[in-house]
Structures are given as C-alpha cells and as structure tokens.
Short mmCIF file of C-alpha atoms in Angstrom, two decimals:
data_model
loop_
_atom_site.label_atom_id
_atom_site.label_comp_id
_atom_site.label_asym_id
_atom_site.label_seq_id
_atom_site.Cartn_x
_atom_site.Cartn_y
_atom_site.Cartn_z
CA MET F 238 23.08 15.01 -5.77
CA THR F 239 21.52 16.33 -2.60
CA GLU F 240 21.19 13.88 0.24
CA ARG F 241 17.71 12.36 0.56
CA THR F 242 16.92 12.55 4.25
CA LEU F 243 14.49 13.84 6.83
CA ARG F 244 17.29 14.50 9.30
CA GLY F 245 16.71 17.90 10.85
CA LYS F 246 14.23 18.89 8.15
CA VAL F 247 11.06 18.82 10.21
CA ALA F 248 10.17 19.31 13.84
CA ILE F 249 7.45 18.47 16.29
CA ALA F 250 6.09 21.85 17.35
CA GLY F 251 3.16 20.74 19.47
CA ILE F 252 1.93 17.76 21.44
CA GLY F 253 -1.50 16.98 22.81
CA GLU F 254 -3.40 14.23 24.50
CA THR F 255 -6.69 13.62 26.23
CA ILE F 256 -7.14 12.32 29.72
CA TYR F 257 -6.14 8.66 29.52
CA TYR F 258 -8.90 6.29 30.59
CA LYS F 259 -9.12 2.66 31.50
CA HIS F 260 -10.70 0.49 28.83
CA GLY F 261 -14.32 1.45 28.24
CA GLN F 262 -14.31 4.38 30.67
CA SER F 263 -14.06 7.34 28.31
CA PRO F 264 -17.16 9.52 28.65
CA ASP F 265 -16.43 10.82 25.16
CA ALA F 266 -16.77 9.25 21.75
CA GLU F 267 -13.56 8.15 20.05
CA PHE F 268 -13.83 10.85 17.39
CA LYS F 269 -14.29 13.53 20.05
CA LEU F 270 -11.15 12.25 21.79
CA ALA F 271 -9.24 12.66 18.52
CA LEU F 272 -10.49 16.23 18.19
CA GLN F 273 -9.49 17.04 21.77
CA ALA F 274 -5.95 15.72 21.29
CA ILE F 275 -5.50 17.52 17.97
CA LEU F 276 -6.75 20.83 19.36
CA ALA F 277 -4.43 20.44 22.34
CA ALA F 278 -1.45 19.84 20.04
CA CYS F 279 -2.32 22.96 18.01
CA GLU F 280 -2.68 25.06 21.14
CA ASP F 281 0.64 23.75 22.43
CA ALA F 282 2.26 24.79 19.15
CA GLY F 283 0.53 28.17 19.05
CA ILE F 284 -0.94 27.35 15.65
CA ASP F 285 -4.55 27.94 14.57
CA PRO F 286 -6.09 24.49 14.01
CA ARG F 287 -7.56 25.76 10.72
CA GLU F 288 -3.98 25.98 9.44
CA VAL F 289 -3.52 22.22 9.78
CA ASP F 290 -3.50 20.78 6.27
CA GLY F 291 -2.78 17.11 6.82
CA PHE F 292 -3.51 14.12 9.02
CA ALA F 293 -1.50 10.91 9.38
CA SER F 294 -2.44 7.90 11.46
CA TYR F 295 -2.01 4.13 11.65
CA GLY F 296 -3.42 0.92 13.02
CA GLY F 297 -6.74 1.26 11.23
CA ASP F 298 -7.63 4.49 13.00
CA ARG F 299 -11.37 5.06 12.78
CA SER F 300 -11.12 8.86 13.04
CA ASP F 301 -11.33 9.67 9.38
CA ALA F 302 -9.05 12.46 8.11
CA PRO F 303 -11.62 14.17 5.85
CA ARG F 304 -14.13 14.19 8.71
CA LEU F 305 -11.50 15.70 11.02
CA ALA F 306 -10.74 18.35 8.41
CA ALA F 307 -14.43 19.21 8.08
CA ALA F 308 -15.07 19.18 11.81
CA LEU F 309 -12.14 21.49 12.50
CA GLY F 310 -12.88 23.77 9.58
CA VAL F 311 -9.39 23.48 8.16
CA HIS F 312 -8.84 25.80 5.22
CA GLU F 313 -7.69 23.03 2.91
CA LEU F 314 -6.70 19.38 3.23
CA ARG F 315 -3.46 18.60 1.40
CA PHE F 316 -2.35 15.32 2.92
CA SER F 317 -4.24 12.36 4.38
CA ASN F 318 -2.45 9.17 5.16
CA MET F 319 -3.06 5.91 6.97
CA HIS F 320 -0.15 3.60 7.55
CA TRP F 321 -0.77 -0.10 6.84
CA GLY F 322 -0.70 -2.71 9.57
CA GLY F 323 -2.36 -3.17 12.93
CA GLY F 324 -1.72 -1.94 16.44
CA GLY F 325 1.20 0.36 17.05
CA GLY F 326 3.57 -0.87 14.36
CA GLY F 327 2.98 2.39 12.53
CA VAL F 328 3.40 4.92 15.33
CA ALA F 329 6.79 6.21 14.24
CA ALA F 330 5.81 5.82 10.60
CA ALA F 331 2.82 8.13 11.05
CA VAL F 332 5.10 10.83 12.43
CA ALA F 333 7.60 10.18 9.63
CA ASN F 334 4.88 10.24 6.98
CA ALA F 335 3.73 13.61 8.34
CA GLY F 336 7.35 14.73 8.19
CA ALA F 337 7.80 13.49 4.64
CA ALA F 338 4.70 15.37 3.55
CA VAL F 339 5.93 18.56 5.16
CA HIS F 340 9.49 18.28 3.88
CA SER F 341 8.43 17.45 0.33
CA GLY F 342 6.11 20.43 0.18
CA MET F 343 2.96 18.35 -0.14
CA ALA F 344 1.70 19.97 3.07
CA ASN F 345 2.79 22.55 5.63
CA CYS F 346 1.38 21.57 8.95
CA VAL F 347 0.47 17.95 9.56
CA ILE F 348 -1.02 16.21 12.57
CA ALA F 349 0.11 12.65 13.36
CA PHE F 350 -2.35 11.12 15.79
CA ARG F 351 -3.95 8.05 17.29
CA SER F 352 -7.40 7.81 18.79
CA LEU F 353 -8.65 4.75 20.55
CA ALA F 354 -11.79 4.07 22.54
CA GLN F 355 -11.81 0.34 22.50
CA GLY F 356 -14.71 0.24 24.92
CA GLN F 357 -16.84 1.46 22.03
CA PHE F 358 -15.53 -1.19 19.67
CA ALA F 359 -14.07 -4.72 19.83
CA ARG F 360 -11.35 -5.73 22.25
CA TYR F 361 -7.99 -6.75 20.84
CA GLY F 362 -7.47 -9.56 23.31
CA ARG F 363 -10.69 -11.35 22.50
CA ALA F 364 -11.26 -13.20 19.28
CA ASN F 365 -14.38 -12.59 17.27
CA SER F 366 -16.91 -15.37 17.12
CA LEU F 367 -17.12 -16.11 13.42
CA ALA F 368 -18.15 -19.63 12.46
CA SER F 369 -15.33 -19.87 9.94
CA VAL F 370 -12.15 -17.97 9.22
CA SER F 371 -10.24 -17.44 5.98
CA GLY F 372 -6.72 -16.58 4.85
CA ASP F 373 -3.94 -17.08 7.37
CA ASP F 374 -6.43 -17.49 10.19
CA ALA F 375 -7.79 -20.70 8.65
CA PHE F 376 -4.47 -22.30 9.60
CA LEU F 377 -4.30 -20.72 13.06
CA ALA F 378 -7.67 -20.07 14.71
CA PRO F 379 -8.90 -23.70 14.68
CA TYR F 380 -5.85 -24.47 16.86
CA GLY F 381 -6.74 -21.75 19.35
CA LEU F 382 -4.20 -19.24 18.01
CA MET F 383 -6.15 -15.99 17.73
CA SER F 384 -5.05 -13.11 19.95
CA PRO F 385 -2.10 -10.75 19.41
CA ALA F 386 -0.28 -12.33 22.36
CA GLN F 387 -0.65 -15.74 20.76
CA ARG F 388 0.48 -14.47 17.37
CA PHE F 389 3.79 -13.33 18.86
CA ALA F 390 4.42 -15.79 21.70
CA MET F 391 6.35 -18.36 19.68
CA LYS F 392 8.84 -15.72 18.54
CA ILE F 393 9.55 -14.98 22.19
CA THR F 394 9.79 -18.63 23.22
CA ARG F 395 12.33 -19.35 20.53
CA PHE F 396 14.48 -16.26 21.06
CA MET F 397 14.61 -16.54 24.84
CA THR F 398 15.29 -20.26 24.70
CA ASP F 399 18.08 -19.82 22.13
CA HIS F 400 19.76 -17.13 24.23
CA ASP F 401 18.99 -18.43 27.73
CA ILE F 402 17.25 -15.21 28.69
CA ARG F 403 15.31 -15.47 31.94
CA HIS F 404 11.77 -14.30 32.56
CA GLU F 405 13.22 -11.87 35.14
CA ALA F 406 14.56 -9.77 32.26
CA LEU F 407 10.99 -9.27 31.08
CA ARG F 408 9.88 -8.57 34.63
CA ALA F 409 12.35 -5.68 34.77
CA ILE F 410 10.75 -4.20 31.63
CA ALA F 411 7.31 -4.32 33.23
CA MET F 412 8.64 -2.97 36.52
CA ALA F 413 10.27 0.02 34.80
CA SER F 414 7.01 1.10 33.21
CA TYR F 415 5.05 0.78 36.44
CA HIS F 416 7.83 2.49 38.40
CA HIS F 417 7.72 5.53 36.14
CA ALA F 418 3.93 5.68 36.17
CA GLN F 419 3.94 6.25 39.93
CA THR F 420 5.35 9.75 39.43
CA ASN F 421 3.36 10.60 36.30
CA PRO F 422 -0.13 11.87 37.21
CA ARG F 423 -1.33 11.31 33.62
CA ALA F 424 -0.70 7.59 33.91
CA VAL F 425 -3.59 5.16 34.13
CA MET F 426 -1.52 3.13 36.62
CA TYR F 427 -0.60 6.18 38.74
CA GLY F 428 -0.96 5.07 42.36
CA ARG F 429 -0.96 1.40 41.41
CA PRO F 430 2.63 0.20 41.87
CA LEU F 431 3.90 -3.18 40.77
CA THR F 432 6.17 -5.29 42.95
CA GLU F 433 8.25 -8.29 41.97
CA ALA F 434 6.06 -10.45 44.19
CA LYS F 435 2.88 -9.18 42.53
CA TYR F 436 4.37 -9.81 39.10
CA ASP F 437 5.54 -13.30 40.02
CA ALA F 438 2.12 -14.17 41.47
CA SER F 439 0.20 -12.91 38.44
CA ARG F 440 -1.61 -15.45 36.33
CA TRP F 441 -0.30 -16.97 33.16
CA ILE F 442 -1.68 -15.60 29.96
CA ILE F 443 0.62 -17.82 27.89
CA GLU F 444 3.45 -20.03 29.09
CA PRO F 445 6.41 -19.84 29.11
CA PHE F 446 6.93 -16.04 29.02
CA HIS F 447 3.64 -14.13 29.25
CA ARG F 448 2.30 -13.43 32.71
CA LEU F 449 -0.49 -10.89 33.12
CA PHE F 450 1.96 -8.02 33.67
CA ASP F 451 3.90 -8.88 30.52
CA CYS F 452 0.85 -7.86 28.50
CA CYS F 453 -0.39 -4.37 27.72
CA GLN F 454 -3.69 -3.06 28.93
CA GLU F 455 -6.38 -1.72 26.64
CA ASN F 456 -7.24 1.95 27.08
CA ASP F 457 -9.32 4.85 25.79
CA GLY F 458 -7.93 8.22 24.75
CA ALA F 459 -6.12 10.04 21.98
CA GLY F 460 -2.75 11.62 21.36
CA ALA F 461 -1.42 13.93 18.64
CA VAL F 462 1.71 15.72 17.52
CA LEU F 463 1.97 18.64 15.10
CA VAL F 464 4.76 18.40 12.52
CA VAL F 465 6.05 21.52 10.73
CA PRO F 466 9.13 22.46 8.67
CA ALA F 467 12.21 22.93 10.85
CA ASP F 468 12.52 26.61 9.93
CA ARG F 469 9.02 27.38 11.06
CA ALA F 470 9.43 25.55 14.38
CA LYS F 471 12.05 28.04 15.48
CA ASP F 472 9.46 30.82 15.66
CA LEU F 473 6.97 28.86 17.76
CA PRO F 474 6.61 28.87 21.57
CA HIS F 475 8.49 25.68 22.46
CA LYS F 476 12.03 24.49 21.88
CA PRO F 477 11.75 22.56 18.60
CA VAL F 478 12.19 18.81 18.73
CA TYR F 479 13.71 17.65 15.46
CA LEU F 480 13.18 14.41 13.62
CA LEU F 481 16.67 12.97 13.15
CA GLY F 482 15.85 9.61 11.67
CA ALA F 483 12.88 7.38 10.92
CA ALA F 484 12.23 4.14 9.12
CA GLN F 485 9.46 1.63 8.64
CA GLY F 486 8.92 -1.76 7.03
CA GLY F 487 10.21 -5.23 7.76
CA HIS F 488 13.00 -7.60 6.80
CA HIS F 489 12.82 -10.17 4.00
CA ARG F 490 9.41 -11.92 4.09
CA SER F 491 8.80 -10.92 7.70
CA ALA F 492 5.09 -11.15 6.94
CA ALA F 493 5.29 -14.60 5.34
CA PRO F 494 2.04 -16.49 5.91
CA VAL F 495 1.40 -18.98 8.72
CA HIS F 496 4.49 -18.06 10.75
CA ASN F 497 6.91 -18.87 7.90
CA ALA F 498 9.16 -15.79 8.04
CA PRO F 499 12.67 -17.15 7.44
CA ASP F 500 14.02 -15.01 10.30
CA TYR F 501 11.06 -15.65 12.56
CA ALA F 502 12.21 -15.03 16.14
CA SER F 503 12.35 -11.30 15.51
CA ALA F 504 10.55 -8.04 16.23
CA HIS F 505 11.05 -7.26 12.50
CA PHE F 506 13.34 -4.26 13.15
CA LYS F 507 16.58 -5.65 11.73
CA THR F 508 16.54 -3.62 8.54
CA VAL F 509 14.33 -0.86 9.91
CA ALA F 510 16.71 -0.07 12.78
CA ARG F 511 19.68 0.00 10.39
CA ASN F 512 17.88 2.43 8.11
CA MET F 513 16.81 4.64 11.00
CA TRP F 514 20.34 4.88 12.45
CA GLU F 515 21.72 5.56 8.99
CA MET F 516 19.39 8.49 8.46
CA ALA F 517 19.99 9.82 11.98
CA LYS F 518 23.78 9.41 11.62
CA LEU F 519 23.62 8.08 15.15
CA GLY F 520 23.72 4.76 16.94
CA PRO F 521 22.26 3.33 20.12
CA LYS F 522 25.16 4.66 22.21
CA ASP F 523 24.18 8.22 21.32
CA VAL F 524 20.67 7.86 22.73
CA ASP F 525 19.82 9.33 26.14
CA ILE F 526 16.28 7.92 26.45
CA VAL F 527 14.48 5.06 24.75
CA GLN F 528 10.75 4.50 24.63
CA ALA F 529 10.15 0.90 23.59
CA TYR F 530 6.58 -0.01 22.74
CA GLU F 531 5.30 -2.75 24.98
CA ASN F 532 2.54 -4.82 23.46
CA PHE F 533 4.27 -7.62 25.33
CA THR F 534 7.50 -7.38 27.30
CA GLY F 535 9.14 -10.04 25.13
CA GLY F 536 8.68 -7.76 22.13
CA VAL F 537 10.53 -5.01 23.98
CA LEU F 538 13.47 -7.35 24.47
CA LEU F 539 13.55 -8.11 20.74
CA SER F 540 13.23 -4.41 19.82
CA LEU F 541 16.08 -3.43 22.11
CA VAL F 542 18.29 -6.17 20.70
CA GLU F 543 17.53 -5.33 17.09
CA HIS F 544 18.19 -1.61 17.63
CA GLY F 545 21.52 -2.43 19.25
CA PHE F 546 20.60 -1.32 22.77
CA VAL F 547 20.98 -4.77 24.30
CA ASP F 548 23.24 -7.69 23.48
CA PRO F 549 21.38 -10.98 23.98
CA SER F 550 24.37 -12.44 25.80
CA THR F 551 24.14 -9.81 28.55
CA ALA F 552 20.37 -9.23 28.53
CA ASN F 553 19.89 -10.96 31.89
CA ASP F 554 22.19 -8.40 33.54
CA VAL F 555 21.39 -5.28 31.54
CA LEU F 556 17.64 -5.59 31.87
CA SER F 557 17.24 -4.70 35.52
CA LEU F 558 14.88 -2.12 37.00
CA ASP F 559 17.73 0.03 38.27
CA ASN F 560 19.27 0.20 34.84
CA LEU F 561 16.03 1.41 33.26
CA LYS F 562 15.08 4.15 35.75
CA PHE F 563 14.97 7.74 34.48
CA ASP F 564 17.27 9.09 37.18
CA THR F 565 19.79 6.38 38.00
CA GLY F 566 19.62 4.06 35.01
CA LYS F 567 22.22 3.77 32.28
CA MET F 568 19.41 3.31 29.78
CA PRO F 569 16.31 5.26 30.88
CA MET F 570 13.36 3.51 29.29
CA ASN F 571 9.62 4.09 29.09
CA THR F 572 10.00 7.10 31.34
CA SER F 573 6.31 8.04 31.43
CA GLY F 574 5.08 4.51 32.09
CA GLY F 575 4.77 3.39 28.50
CA ASN F 576 1.94 1.33 27.12
CA LEU F 577 1.87 -0.87 30.20
CA ALA F 578 1.32 1.84 32.78
CA GLU F 579 0.86 5.33 31.31
CA CYS F 580 -1.59 4.47 28.58
CA TYR F 581 -1.91 2.02 25.74
CA MET F 582 -2.23 4.76 23.15
CA HIS F 583 -0.44 2.62 20.61
CA GLY F 584 2.83 4.37 21.34
CA LEU F 585 1.72 7.90 20.50
CA GLU F 586 2.10 8.66 24.22
CA MET F 587 5.77 7.68 23.81
CA VAL F 588 6.32 10.31 21.11
CA ASN F 589 4.76 12.92 23.38
CA GLU F 590 6.95 11.76 26.26
CA ASN F 591 10.12 12.13 24.22
CA VAL F 592 9.10 15.64 23.18
CA ARG F 593 8.55 16.54 26.84
CA GLN F 594 11.91 15.03 27.75
CA LEU F 595 13.77 16.99 25.07
CA ARG F 596 11.97 20.19 26.09
CA GLY F 597 12.90 19.48 29.70
CA THR F 598 9.30 19.33 30.95
CA ALA F 599 8.74 15.62 31.66
CA SER F 600 7.32 14.26 34.93
CA ASN F 601 10.36 12.01 35.26
CA GLN F 602 12.87 14.34 33.67
CA VAL F 603 16.13 12.77 32.54
CA ALA F 604 19.08 15.11 33.10
CA ASP F 605 19.77 17.22 30.00
CA PRO F 606 18.81 14.73 27.27
CA GLN F 607 19.66 15.48 23.64
CA VAL F 608 18.57 12.35 21.75
CA ALA F 609 15.51 10.19 22.38
CA ALA F 610 14.24 7.18 20.42
CA VAL F 611 10.80 5.63 19.97
CA LEU F 612 10.77 1.96 18.99
CA GLY F 613 7.26 1.35 17.67
CA GLY F 614 5.06 -1.70 18.09
CA PRO F 615 7.22 -4.81 17.59
CA MET F 616 6.54 -8.15 15.87
CA VAL F 617 3.90 -6.91 13.43
CA THR F 618 4.82 -5.85 9.88
CA PRO F 619 5.36 -3.09 8.99
CA VAL F 620 7.10 -1.87 12.13
CA SER F 621 8.60 1.61 12.54
CA SER F 622 10.92 3.56 14.75
CA LEU F 623 12.26 7.09 15.00
CA VAL F 624 14.81 9.17 16.81
CA LEU F 625 14.32 12.77 17.90
CA GLY F 626 16.84 15.38 18.97
CA THR F 627 17.34 18.90 20.26
CA GLU F 628 18.80 21.73 18.21
CA ALA F 629 22.25 20.80 19.54
CA THR F 630 22.12 17.52 17.63
CA LEU F 631 21.68 19.09 14.20
CA MET W 119 -11.73 -39.71 18.04
CA SER W 120 -11.68 -36.80 20.41
CA THR W 121 -10.40 -33.40 19.36
CA ALA W 122 -7.53 -31.46 20.89
CA LEU W 123 -9.71 -28.45 21.64
CA PRO W 124 -13.41 -28.08 22.49
CA ALA W 125 -16.04 -27.71 19.80
CA GLY W 126 -17.04 -24.20 18.85
CA LEU W 127 -13.76 -22.74 17.64
CA PRO W 128 -13.86 -21.25 14.14
CA ALA W 129 -13.69 -23.72 11.27
CA PRO W 130 -11.27 -23.13 8.40
CA ALA W 131 -12.95 -21.61 5.36
CA ILE W 132 -12.10 -23.77 2.35
CA GLU W 133 -10.98 -21.27 -0.29
CA PRO W 134 -9.84 -21.72 -3.90
CA LEU W 135 -6.22 -21.02 -2.96
CA THR W 136 -6.17 -23.55 -0.13
CA GLN W 137 -8.60 -26.28 -1.22
CA PRO W 138 -5.94 -28.89 -2.25
CA TYR W 139 -4.54 -28.79 1.28
CA TRP W 140 -7.92 -29.45 2.87
CA ASP W 141 -8.74 -32.14 0.30
CA GLY W 142 -5.48 -33.76 1.34
CA THR W 143 -6.11 -33.70 5.06
CA ARG W 144 -9.54 -35.27 4.56
CA ALA W 145 -7.73 -38.18 2.91
CA GLY W 146 -5.11 -38.37 5.67
CA ARG W 147 -2.37 -36.85 3.54
CA LEU W 148 -0.23 -33.78 4.16
CA VAL W 149 -0.26 -31.89 0.88
CA VAL W 150 1.48 -28.54 0.42
CA GLN W 151 2.41 -26.14 -2.36
CA ARG W 152 5.41 -27.01 -4.50
CA CYS W 153 6.53 -24.78 -7.32
CA ARG W 154 6.72 -26.44 -10.74
CA GLY W 155 9.12 -23.71 -11.81
CA CYS W 156 11.88 -24.12 -9.22
CA GLY W 157 10.81 -27.26 -7.38
CA LYS W 158 10.72 -25.65 -3.94
CA HIS W 159 7.99 -26.05 -1.34
CA GLN W 160 6.27 -23.04 0.13
CA TRP W 161 3.81 -22.49 2.96
CA GLY W 162 1.26 -20.95 3.63
CA PRO W 163 -0.46 -21.02 0.31
CA GLU W 164 0.12 -18.11 -2.04
CA TRP W 165 -0.72 -17.45 -5.68
CA VAL W 166 2.89 -17.00 -6.72
CA CYS W 167 6.20 -18.65 -5.86
CA HIS W 168 8.12 -16.20 -3.71
CA ARG W 169 11.43 -17.51 -5.08
CA CYS W 170 10.98 -17.62 -8.88
CA HIS W 171 7.62 -15.81 -9.37
CA SER W 172 6.07 -18.72 -11.22
CA PHE W 173 2.30 -18.95 -10.94
CA ASP W 174 2.52 -22.64 -11.75
CA LEU W 175 2.30 -23.93 -8.21
CA GLY W 176 1.51 -27.61 -7.80
CA TRP W 177 0.47 -29.52 -4.70
CA GLU W 178 2.44 -32.51 -3.44
CA GLU W 179 2.26 -34.85 -0.52
CA VAL W 180 5.08 -34.49 2.01
CA ALA W 181 6.18 -36.72 4.88
CA PRO W 182 3.95 -35.95 7.87
CA ARG W 183 6.92 -35.52 10.19
CA GLY W 184 8.77 -32.57 11.56
CA ARG W 185 10.54 -30.93 14.47
CA ILE W 186 9.19 -28.50 17.05
CA TRP W 187 10.61 -25.10 16.10
CA SER W 188 8.82 -23.19 18.84
CA TRP W 189 5.81 -23.50 21.12
CA GLN W 190 3.39 -21.75 23.45
CA ARG W 191 0.82 -22.79 26.02
CA PRO W 192 -2.11 -20.35 26.26
CA HIS W 193 -4.00 -20.25 29.55
CA HIS W 194 -6.23 -17.23 29.06
CA PRO W 195 -9.32 -18.16 27.03
CA VAL W 196 -9.58 -15.74 24.12
CA HIS W 197 -12.66 -17.41 22.64
CA PRO W 198 -15.90 -18.43 24.37
CA ALA W 199 -15.37 -22.05 23.29
CA LEU W 200 -12.22 -22.14 25.44
CA ASN W 201 -13.84 -20.90 28.65
CA GLY W 202 -13.07 -23.37 31.42
CA HIS W 203 -10.95 -25.56 29.17
CA GLY W 204 -7.57 -24.75 30.71
CA PRO W 205 -4.16 -24.56 29.08
CA TYR W 206 -3.42 -26.12 25.71
CA THR W 207 -0.25 -26.40 23.67
CA ILE W 208 0.42 -24.85 20.26
CA VAL W 209 3.52 -25.83 18.31
CA LEU W 210 5.28 -24.40 15.30
CA VAL W 211 6.56 -27.45 13.42
CA GLU W 212 9.35 -27.31 10.85
CA LEU W 213 9.23 -29.87 8.05
CA PRO W 214 12.87 -30.69 7.17
CA ASP W 215 11.78 -32.83 4.21
CA ALA W 216 9.90 -29.95 2.60
CA ASP W 217 12.40 -27.08 2.46
CA ALA W 218 11.85 -26.35 6.16
CA ILE W 219 8.37 -24.92 5.75
CA ARG W 220 6.56 -24.50 9.06
CA MET W 221 3.06 -25.43 10.19
CA VAL W 222 1.02 -24.50 13.25
CA GLY W 223 -1.00 -27.04 15.20
CA ASN W 224 -1.69 -28.38 18.67
CA LEU W 225 0.70 -30.75 20.37
CA LEU W 226 -1.30 -33.68 21.73
CA CYS W 227 0.03 -33.83 25.26
CA PRO W 228 -1.05 -33.27 28.86
CA PRO W 229 -1.41 -29.57 29.72
CA ASP W 230 1.64 -29.64 31.97
CA ALA W 231 3.92 -31.75 29.75
CA PRO W 232 7.36 -30.27 29.14
CA VAL W 233 7.93 -29.21 25.53
CA SER W 234 11.35 -29.22 23.85
CA ILE W 235 12.38 -27.22 20.83
CA GLY W 236 13.82 -29.66 18.30
CA ALA W 237 11.70 -32.63 19.41
CA GLU W 238 10.57 -34.94 16.58
CA VAL W 239 6.84 -34.95 15.92
CA GLU W 240 4.45 -36.65 13.55
CA ALA W 241 1.10 -35.54 12.19
CA VAL W 242 -2.21 -36.77 13.56
CA PHE W 243 -5.21 -36.14 11.34
CA GLU W 244 -8.17 -34.88 13.35
CA PRO W 245 -11.46 -35.14 11.45
CA HIS W 246 -14.37 -32.83 12.17
CA ASP W 247 -16.98 -34.90 10.37
CA ALA W 248 -20.00 -33.18 11.87
CA ALA W 249 -19.00 -29.76 10.52
CA THR W 250 -20.61 -28.31 7.41
CA PRO W 251 -18.61 -28.77 5.30
CA PRO W 252 -16.56 -31.42 7.12
CA TYR W 253 -12.85 -30.71 7.50
CA THR W 254 -9.77 -32.34 9.00
CA LEU W 255 -7.16 -30.53 11.07
CA VAL W 256 -3.52 -31.58 11.38
CA GLN W 257 -2.32 -32.05 14.96
CA TRP W 258 1.05 -33.26 16.16
CA ARG W 259 2.36 -35.77 18.66
CA LEU W 260 5.85 -36.65 19.78
CA VAL W 261 7.37 -39.45 17.72
CA GLY W 262 7.25 -42.68 19.71
CA GLN W 263 4.03 -41.83 21.50
CA SER W 264 1.50 -44.41 20.41
CA ALA W 265 -1.73 -42.66 21.29
CA PRO W 266 -2.57 -39.02 21.78
CA ALA W 267 -3.23 -37.97 25.35
#
C-alpha cells in the first residue's frame, strides 16, 4: 500500500499580502483586500490568476470563494473550502486543505487565504449586546465571560500555576514579536518598540497573566499563498517551499461544553502536533524557525510545549528574548513580528514569513534555514499546524 | 440580594435542552445531567451521553459544593454593562461529587482577594426576579464565609 501523506507532494509557489493596517484603517473593502492578496500571490508565482481553480480559508472568512472565482474570471472552480472554527485555529489547515485538494487531483492550483477588515465588521474583543444568549454562552456570558481572552484565560492560569511558570516567560514572547517588527517595514508595529518597562506598566486585561501586551491587536488586511503540485513548483520563478507535514483537529473532547474538556489546560495540540511530526518525519529539534500564533502569549507557551519545543520545567529559562531572536536565538520565533506586531492576519502572515525565510528573502533572515513550522491559533478547536521545508529536506 | 455583576449583561436563554437546570436553580437546587444508561454525570448539557451514547439523560440534584479548578479576574470591560465596574472574579469549579464536572461562575469576593486553586467553594443562588422570564444564576463563595462580599 502506498503511504498516505502530503509530505513533499505539494509546494507553496507564491505568496501575497496587502499593506497591513491598524484596525479600521483600511481604505479598501475587505473583499478588495482579498483580491489584492490573491493577485499578489499569483504574480509572485508567475501564474495567471485565471488558472486558479480553488480557494481555501478559515475562521468564517467573509470573502466568498464563488464570488472570488467570478471576480477574478477563473476558468473553472474545482475546490472551495472553509475550515470550521473561529479565529486562526484553521490557518495551517487551510493550507493543508489546499494541498490535499491539489495532491488528490481535485484541483491544480489552489489559493489559501485570509481577509480581515474588522473595522468594517464587529470587533472580536467586544461582546455583542444581545439581551439573551443561548448554547454554551448561556452558562458563561451572564458571569461576564464573553471575549476570546476570557474564554482561554483559565487554561493559562491553571497551566502556569501547575508548572510555576512566571509572567516574564510570556513577556519574552511579546518582546520577541515586537523586536522583530522593528526591522520589518511591513509590520504594523514597525517603529513602535516594546520595552520590559512598558510591558510591565501596561494595564491588566485579565489577571493573573494577561497584560495589554499579552493580547493580540486587531488589524485590517489580507494574505494569500498559492499551492501547486510539487512537480509544477520546480518550473516556477521561486525556490519551491514544500509542505512536509500538516495536521488539524483536537484531542479527546477538547471542545466539551462549558469548559469541561477533560484535558483542559491545553492549547489542544497534543494529538495534532503528534500527527504533524509523524507526517513530516521530523521533530521539534529539526526545526530552524517557529512561527507560533499569538492570540495571547499564554497560548504560545502551551503551543510550544505541546509541539515539544519547550519543556514546562525549563520554560522560565528557555523563554527569554535572546533565545527567540532571529540572529542569536537558539529558537528563532515569530521572526516577522507575528500577530502581535507584524499583523493580526490570523496567522496567514506567518505562513508567508516562513516561505520568505526558506527562500532566503526575509527581513530578519535566519541563516540558511531548511525547516520552518507554523503553529496555528491555539486553544480553539479545531487547531492546526504545519511544517515547511526546502528541497534539501525531501 | 445584590448581584455579583451589574445589571445589563445578557440573560441565559432557557432552551429545551437546558430547561431542567434553570428550573432547578429557581428552586435553589443544583440539577445537572445524569445518564440513565451508565449513571455518569455530564456537563454542559448535551442530547447524548458522551460515554455510552444513550439519549436517555436524566436530571439529578447534586451537592452544591466544589473546588476551584482555575480562575481569572477580568479588568477590561468587554460589555457596556461592565463599563466602570472594575475587576471581577470568574472561577471554574470542579464538582467532585458529580464525576468531576465543571461549572463556571463568579467568586463572591473583593476584587483584590487572593484566589487559590483547590479552595473549597459552595454555591450561592442569585435570583434575577425582575428579568423576563426570571432566572437564577449560580455563584460561588469560599466555604466558611458566611455572607458574600
């Protein structure tokens, strides 16, 4: 029986993104941002946009695939796919779904994308003002538990308390993103450095582990990657970046209602990470760069632990700014500024960053990287992650 | 009695799946799902038992006591009703007498009170009689504290 895998079967041939804007500041409609990013990814790949025959997104993307196909005049639509779940849990899954479509022969040339102009719609960090709420929320909202930060905070409290992890470990995660944004002109926080003193003085969003700088911003923009069969990528302008492994989902009852997941103090990557490494035939020690989605810095800690990058018993030492820097760190992380400081594009900007890194064209270029991972939005379900590699890794 | 949080937060919709719970809290009783197939408690409410797949889920009263499994203290007001209110404490309470199901509520305590994982708590029923329809929330206080703060 032939091995069922995506390892080395598909490649990212093109990346694109819009200008990244602060929340509410995009002059363009969300759908126009999506079009701009997709056209940029096609141009980067040297492929006529009319050849695109599939679209994959996540997080309730409002830029409808059939409308995109009509607007761009694609010859035929063969694959349209929206990954379940909110926020950036599906970022790696969208790329993997595009890859699965391409490898299975359902489509030839699929865009995975995210478009987001929250200024034109509701904010994530503000609850709606319904008079009554149903489902899970009926047991949460009346107690003032409504925002994403609040949905996840008790996982962080429990994990950090159990393992005696200090808030300074989370500060290092925030500092790394801001540090890298200072040398990335695309970053929303370019020219706006963060110091330890500024972090420590920032207001509480939620005690005991969420200060202002532990929480992502909300932004406007769009990002896209173009996924093609590995064989085709070799004939295109850029060095192909291959998908080595990807997985999505969640462990046993991770989405149990009213915070009743048996293994609760988790980012929900325990099985997903295992499956991703298995497909990639790699482990955390083989990775040169990690992009770890920051909705909240505590979620990054959990993601890193569950993917095997950090042992909880040494997290206080390992998670230091120096260790996370692109040039001197042992574990370069969020090298473009991540969600906190490049742009909260629900992690799609992290996929683009890894492609740049593996091509050797990043703003904060890591020396000769071969393998780069994206750990998607943590603590939701389903979550997803992926690992990319150069031709040398095949 | 006063309520833990200001008026104006969303009320719980009373739905067919969850009505026995809300009927219970109105009567000052903590009533949760218990499977008639395998005898285990489950929470939150679901149409099927996640262990044995029986649809024959009953509702039974459980001891209104538990332990703090985790907690948080939001400062940033995410809803207009919370503007100017200041920090409040949310706890995740494990019920050891009911197969360790967990419930979310507010801990009735001063906004700067230390909170300890593992602390014993007991339920405090908080009626919202003026609501249409009226409902009663379940709050928590540390065992041994006579009156809520």
